[in-house]
Coordinates of C-alpha atoms and ligand atoms in Angstrom, one line a residue:
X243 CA 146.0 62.4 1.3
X244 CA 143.5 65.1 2.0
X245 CA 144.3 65.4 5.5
X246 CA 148.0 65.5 5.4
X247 CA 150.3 67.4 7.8
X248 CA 146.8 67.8 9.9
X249 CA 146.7 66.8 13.6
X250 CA 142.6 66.0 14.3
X251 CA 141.4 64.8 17.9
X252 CA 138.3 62.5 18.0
X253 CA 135.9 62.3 20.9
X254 CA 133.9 59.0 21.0
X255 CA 136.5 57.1 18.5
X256 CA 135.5 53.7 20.6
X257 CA 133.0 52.8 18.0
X258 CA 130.5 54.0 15.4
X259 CA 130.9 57.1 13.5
X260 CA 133.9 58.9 15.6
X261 CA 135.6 55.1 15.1
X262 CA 135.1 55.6 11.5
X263 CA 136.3 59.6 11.2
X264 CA 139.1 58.3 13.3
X265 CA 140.2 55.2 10.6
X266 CA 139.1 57.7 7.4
X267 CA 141.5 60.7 8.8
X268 CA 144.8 58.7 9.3
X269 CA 144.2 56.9 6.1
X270 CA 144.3 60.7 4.8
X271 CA 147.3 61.7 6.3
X272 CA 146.3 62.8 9.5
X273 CA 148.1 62.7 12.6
X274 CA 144.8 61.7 15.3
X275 CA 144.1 61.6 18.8
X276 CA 141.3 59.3 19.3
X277 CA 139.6 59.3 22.8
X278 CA 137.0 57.8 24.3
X279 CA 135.1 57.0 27.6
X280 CA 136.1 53.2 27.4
X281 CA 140.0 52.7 26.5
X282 CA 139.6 49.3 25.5
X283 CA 137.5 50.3 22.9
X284 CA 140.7 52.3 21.2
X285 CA 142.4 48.9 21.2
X286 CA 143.5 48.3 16.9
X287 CA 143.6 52.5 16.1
X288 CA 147.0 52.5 14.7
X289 CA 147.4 55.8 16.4
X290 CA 147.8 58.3 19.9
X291 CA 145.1 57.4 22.3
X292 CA 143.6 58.3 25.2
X293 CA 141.2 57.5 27.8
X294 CA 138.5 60.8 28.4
X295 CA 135.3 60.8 29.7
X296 CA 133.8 64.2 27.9
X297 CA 132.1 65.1 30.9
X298 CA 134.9 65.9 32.7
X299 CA 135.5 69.6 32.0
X300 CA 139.2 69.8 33.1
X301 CA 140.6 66.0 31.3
X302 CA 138.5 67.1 28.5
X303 CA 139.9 70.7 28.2
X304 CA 143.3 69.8 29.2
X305 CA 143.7 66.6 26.5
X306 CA 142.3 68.5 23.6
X307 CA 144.8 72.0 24.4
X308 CA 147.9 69.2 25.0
X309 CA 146.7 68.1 21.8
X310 CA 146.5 71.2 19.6
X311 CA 144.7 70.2 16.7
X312 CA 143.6 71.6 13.4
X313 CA 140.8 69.7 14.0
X314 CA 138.6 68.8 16.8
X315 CA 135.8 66.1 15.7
X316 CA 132.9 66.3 19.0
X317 CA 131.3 63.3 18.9
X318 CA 130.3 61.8 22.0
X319 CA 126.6 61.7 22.7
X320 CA 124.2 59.4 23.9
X321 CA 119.9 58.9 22.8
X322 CA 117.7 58.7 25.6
X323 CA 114.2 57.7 24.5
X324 CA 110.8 59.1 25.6
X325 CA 108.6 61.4 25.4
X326 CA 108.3 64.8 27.6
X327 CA 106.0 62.6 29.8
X328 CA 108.7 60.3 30.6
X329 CA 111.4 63.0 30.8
X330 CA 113.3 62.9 33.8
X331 CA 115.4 66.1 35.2
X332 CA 118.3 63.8 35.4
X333 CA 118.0 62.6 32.2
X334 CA 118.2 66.3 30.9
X335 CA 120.4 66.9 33.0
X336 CA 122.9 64.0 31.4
X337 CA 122.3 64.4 28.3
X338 CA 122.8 68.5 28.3
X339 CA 126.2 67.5 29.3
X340 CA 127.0 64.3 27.5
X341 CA 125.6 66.4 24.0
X342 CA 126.0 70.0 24.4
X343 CA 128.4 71.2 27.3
X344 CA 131.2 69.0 26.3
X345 CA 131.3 70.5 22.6
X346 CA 131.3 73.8 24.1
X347 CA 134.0 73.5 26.5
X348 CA 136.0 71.4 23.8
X349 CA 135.4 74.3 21.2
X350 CA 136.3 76.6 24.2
X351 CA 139.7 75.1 24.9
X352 CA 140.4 74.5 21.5
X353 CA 139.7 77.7 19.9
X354 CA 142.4 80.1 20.9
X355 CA 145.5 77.9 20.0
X356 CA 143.5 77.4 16.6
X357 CA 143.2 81.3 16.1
X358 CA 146.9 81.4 17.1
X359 CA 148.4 78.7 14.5
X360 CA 146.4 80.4 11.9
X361 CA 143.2 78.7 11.6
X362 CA 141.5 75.1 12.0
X363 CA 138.3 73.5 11.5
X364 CA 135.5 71.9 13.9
X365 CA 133.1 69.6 13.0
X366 CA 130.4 68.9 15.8
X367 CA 128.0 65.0 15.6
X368 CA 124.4 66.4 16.2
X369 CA 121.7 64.7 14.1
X370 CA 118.6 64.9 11.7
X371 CA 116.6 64.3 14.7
X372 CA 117.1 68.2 16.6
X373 CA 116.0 71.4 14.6
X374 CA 115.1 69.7 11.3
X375 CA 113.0 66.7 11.8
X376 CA 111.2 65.1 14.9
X377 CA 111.6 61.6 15.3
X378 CA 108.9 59.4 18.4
X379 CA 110.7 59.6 21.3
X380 CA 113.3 61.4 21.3
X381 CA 112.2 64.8 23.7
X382 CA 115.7 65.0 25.5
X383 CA 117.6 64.5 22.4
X384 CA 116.4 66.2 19.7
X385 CA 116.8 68.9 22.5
X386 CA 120.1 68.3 22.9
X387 CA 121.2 67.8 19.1
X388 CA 119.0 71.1 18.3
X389 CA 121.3 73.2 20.4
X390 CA 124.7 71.8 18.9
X391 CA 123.6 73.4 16.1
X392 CA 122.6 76.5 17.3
X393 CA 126.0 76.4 19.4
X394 CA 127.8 75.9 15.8
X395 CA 126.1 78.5 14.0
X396 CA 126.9 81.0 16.6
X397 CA 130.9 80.2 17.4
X398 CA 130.7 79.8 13.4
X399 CA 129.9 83.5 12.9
X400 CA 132.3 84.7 15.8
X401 CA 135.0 83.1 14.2
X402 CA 134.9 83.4 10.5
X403 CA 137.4 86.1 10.4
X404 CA 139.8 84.3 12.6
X405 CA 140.2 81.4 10.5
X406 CA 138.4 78.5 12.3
X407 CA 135.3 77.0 10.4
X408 CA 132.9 75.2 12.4
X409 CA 130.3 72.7 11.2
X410 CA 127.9 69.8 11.7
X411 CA 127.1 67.0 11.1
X412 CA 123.4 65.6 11.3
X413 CA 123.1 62.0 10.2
X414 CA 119.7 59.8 10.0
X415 CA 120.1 56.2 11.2
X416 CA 123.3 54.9 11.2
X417 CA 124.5 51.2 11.6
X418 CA 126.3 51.3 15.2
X419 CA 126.6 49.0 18.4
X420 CA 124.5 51.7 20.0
X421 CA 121.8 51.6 17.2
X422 CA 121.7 47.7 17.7
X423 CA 121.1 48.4 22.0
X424 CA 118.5 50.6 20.6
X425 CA 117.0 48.3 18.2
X426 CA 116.4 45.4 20.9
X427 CA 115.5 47.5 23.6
X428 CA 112.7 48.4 21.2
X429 CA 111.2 44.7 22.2
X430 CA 110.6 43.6 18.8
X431 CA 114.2 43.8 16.8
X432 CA 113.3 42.9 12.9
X433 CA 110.0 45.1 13.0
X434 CA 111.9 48.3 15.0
X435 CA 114.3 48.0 12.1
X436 CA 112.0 48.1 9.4
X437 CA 110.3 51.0 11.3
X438 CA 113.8 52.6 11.3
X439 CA 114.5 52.0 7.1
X440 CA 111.4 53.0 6.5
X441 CA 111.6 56.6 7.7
X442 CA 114.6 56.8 4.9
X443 CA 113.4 57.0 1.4
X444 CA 116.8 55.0 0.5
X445 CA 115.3 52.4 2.3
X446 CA 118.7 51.3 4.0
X447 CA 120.6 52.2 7.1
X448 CA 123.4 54.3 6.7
X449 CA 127.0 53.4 7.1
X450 CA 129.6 54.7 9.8
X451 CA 132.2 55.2 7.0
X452 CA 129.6 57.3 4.8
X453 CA 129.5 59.9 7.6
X454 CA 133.7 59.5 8.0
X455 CA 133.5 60.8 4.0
X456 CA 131.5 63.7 5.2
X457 CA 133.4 64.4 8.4
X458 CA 136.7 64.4 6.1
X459 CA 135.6 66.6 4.0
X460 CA 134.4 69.5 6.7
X461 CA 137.9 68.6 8.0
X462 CA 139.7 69.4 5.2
X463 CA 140.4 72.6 3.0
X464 CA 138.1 71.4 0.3
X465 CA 135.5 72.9 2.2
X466 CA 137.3 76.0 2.8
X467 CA 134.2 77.9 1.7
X468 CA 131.9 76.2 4.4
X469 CA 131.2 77.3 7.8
X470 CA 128.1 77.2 10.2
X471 CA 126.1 74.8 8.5
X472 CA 124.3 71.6 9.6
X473 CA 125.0 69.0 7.2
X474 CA 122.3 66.4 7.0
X475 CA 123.1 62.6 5.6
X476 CA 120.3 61.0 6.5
X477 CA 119.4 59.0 3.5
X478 CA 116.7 61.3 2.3
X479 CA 114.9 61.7 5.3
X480 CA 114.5 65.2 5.7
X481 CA 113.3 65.9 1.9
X482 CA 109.7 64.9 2.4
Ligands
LIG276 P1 127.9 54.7 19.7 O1 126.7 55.4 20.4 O2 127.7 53.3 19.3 O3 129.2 54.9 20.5 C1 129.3 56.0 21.3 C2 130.8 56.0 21.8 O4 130.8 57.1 22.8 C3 131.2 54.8 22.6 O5 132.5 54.4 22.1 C4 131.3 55.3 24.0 O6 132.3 54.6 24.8 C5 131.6 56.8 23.9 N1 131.2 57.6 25.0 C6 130.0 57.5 25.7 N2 130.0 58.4 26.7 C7 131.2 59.1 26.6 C8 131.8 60.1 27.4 N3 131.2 60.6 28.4 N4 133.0 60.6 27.0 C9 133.6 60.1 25.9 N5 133.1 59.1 25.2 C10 131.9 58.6 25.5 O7 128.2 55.6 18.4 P2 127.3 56.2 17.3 O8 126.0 55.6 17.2 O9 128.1 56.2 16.0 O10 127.1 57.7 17.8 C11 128.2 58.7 17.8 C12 127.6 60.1 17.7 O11 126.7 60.2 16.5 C13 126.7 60.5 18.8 O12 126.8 61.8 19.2 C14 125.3 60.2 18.3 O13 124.3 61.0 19.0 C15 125.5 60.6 16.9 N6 124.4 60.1 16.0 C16 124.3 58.7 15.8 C17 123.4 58.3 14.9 C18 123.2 56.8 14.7 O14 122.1 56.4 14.1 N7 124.1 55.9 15.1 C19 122.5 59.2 14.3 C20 122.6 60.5 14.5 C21 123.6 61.0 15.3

């Protein structure tokens, strides 16, 4: 029970990976607040929920102080695909607050009642696709992903005499209801996946629950030692 005596709030624990962290922390002890855009998606978490839509600077900032966590899993984000061609200012525009303003007013809000219980940890989604590798059409979000971890680096290094440790977590391609939209809207499903596998030496998508292990580890003390890094689980991707 690694996360025992812990209270963690979860952005985005509808589905996918935050579902996962969300399942993987209370089978670890933890007391969690899972959230999410779409309520009925919380439906089965054996645990407090709560509609919030992440954009919403005052729900978002209000829920997560309310909820005073030791640890605050950001999560919520959203791939827009194209190319800077195809780039429009509102899709920028969305996606720099879907991906990056929410985890800095969520790190904002949550920060001082950490410093003031004597610590906590925050772990931030971004992805292999930002500052380490490109991926085809992804302009707005490797933008977006990039600059979660430059915004975790830098509240990493502010902090790391106050107590709070703050990491990422930057996965390949992982197996989630949102990877499937992406798959078909691709046109051809079976040959966009193999174009997907193929990019990771393992030769397999990764799993929701594999990314839970790594988010319960940066949550708990056994990475005590650990702060301001980007994580990468991406199946080998970024080796080559
Ligand atoms: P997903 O995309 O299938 O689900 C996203 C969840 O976010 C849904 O439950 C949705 O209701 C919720 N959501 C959407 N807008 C929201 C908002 N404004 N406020 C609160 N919740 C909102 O899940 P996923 O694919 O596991 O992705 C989760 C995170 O992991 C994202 O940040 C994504 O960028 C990142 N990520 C995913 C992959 C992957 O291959 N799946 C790879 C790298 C990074």
């Amino acid at each position: 029970m690694r996360l025992q005596g812990k209270r963690a709030f979860v952005t985005a624990a509808g589905q996918g990976i935050g579902r996962a962290i969300a399942e993987r922390f209370m089978a670890e002890g933890a007391s969690v607040v899972a959230t999410d855009l779409n309520p009925a998606l919380l439906e089965g978490l054996d645990c407090e929920t709560a509609a919030l839509d992440v954009t919403d600077k005052a729900a978002l900032t209000g829920a997560v102080q309310a909820a005073a966590p030791d640890v605050l899993v950001n999560c919520a984000g959203f791939v827009h695909a194209g190319t800077i061609a195809e780039a429009t200012d509102a899709e920028f525009d969305f996606a720099l607050g879907l991906n990056v303003r929410s985890q800095f007013h969520s790190m904002q809000a949550v920060l001082p009642g950490m410093v003031e219980r004597g610590g906590g940890s925050i772990v931030n989604v971004a992805s292999v696709v930002s500052s380490i590798v490109a991926a085809p059409n992804r302009f707005v979000y490797g933008a977006t992903k990039a600059a979660v971890i430059g915004m975790t680096k830098s509240v990493a290094l502010d902090y790391v005499t106050k107590g709070v440790r703050v990491n990422c977590i930057c996965p390949g391609t992982i197996e989630s209801p949102s990877l499937q939209d992406r798959l078909h809207a691709m046109g051809d499903y079976e040959e966009a996946r193999r174009a997907f596998i193929a990019r990771q030496p393992m030769g397999r998508i990764g799993t929701a629950e594999e990314v839970a292990a790594l988010a319960l580890y940066l949550a708990s003390d056994e990475s005590a030692f650990t702060t301001g890094q980007a994580h990468v689980i991406d199946g080998g991707w970024a080796v080559g």
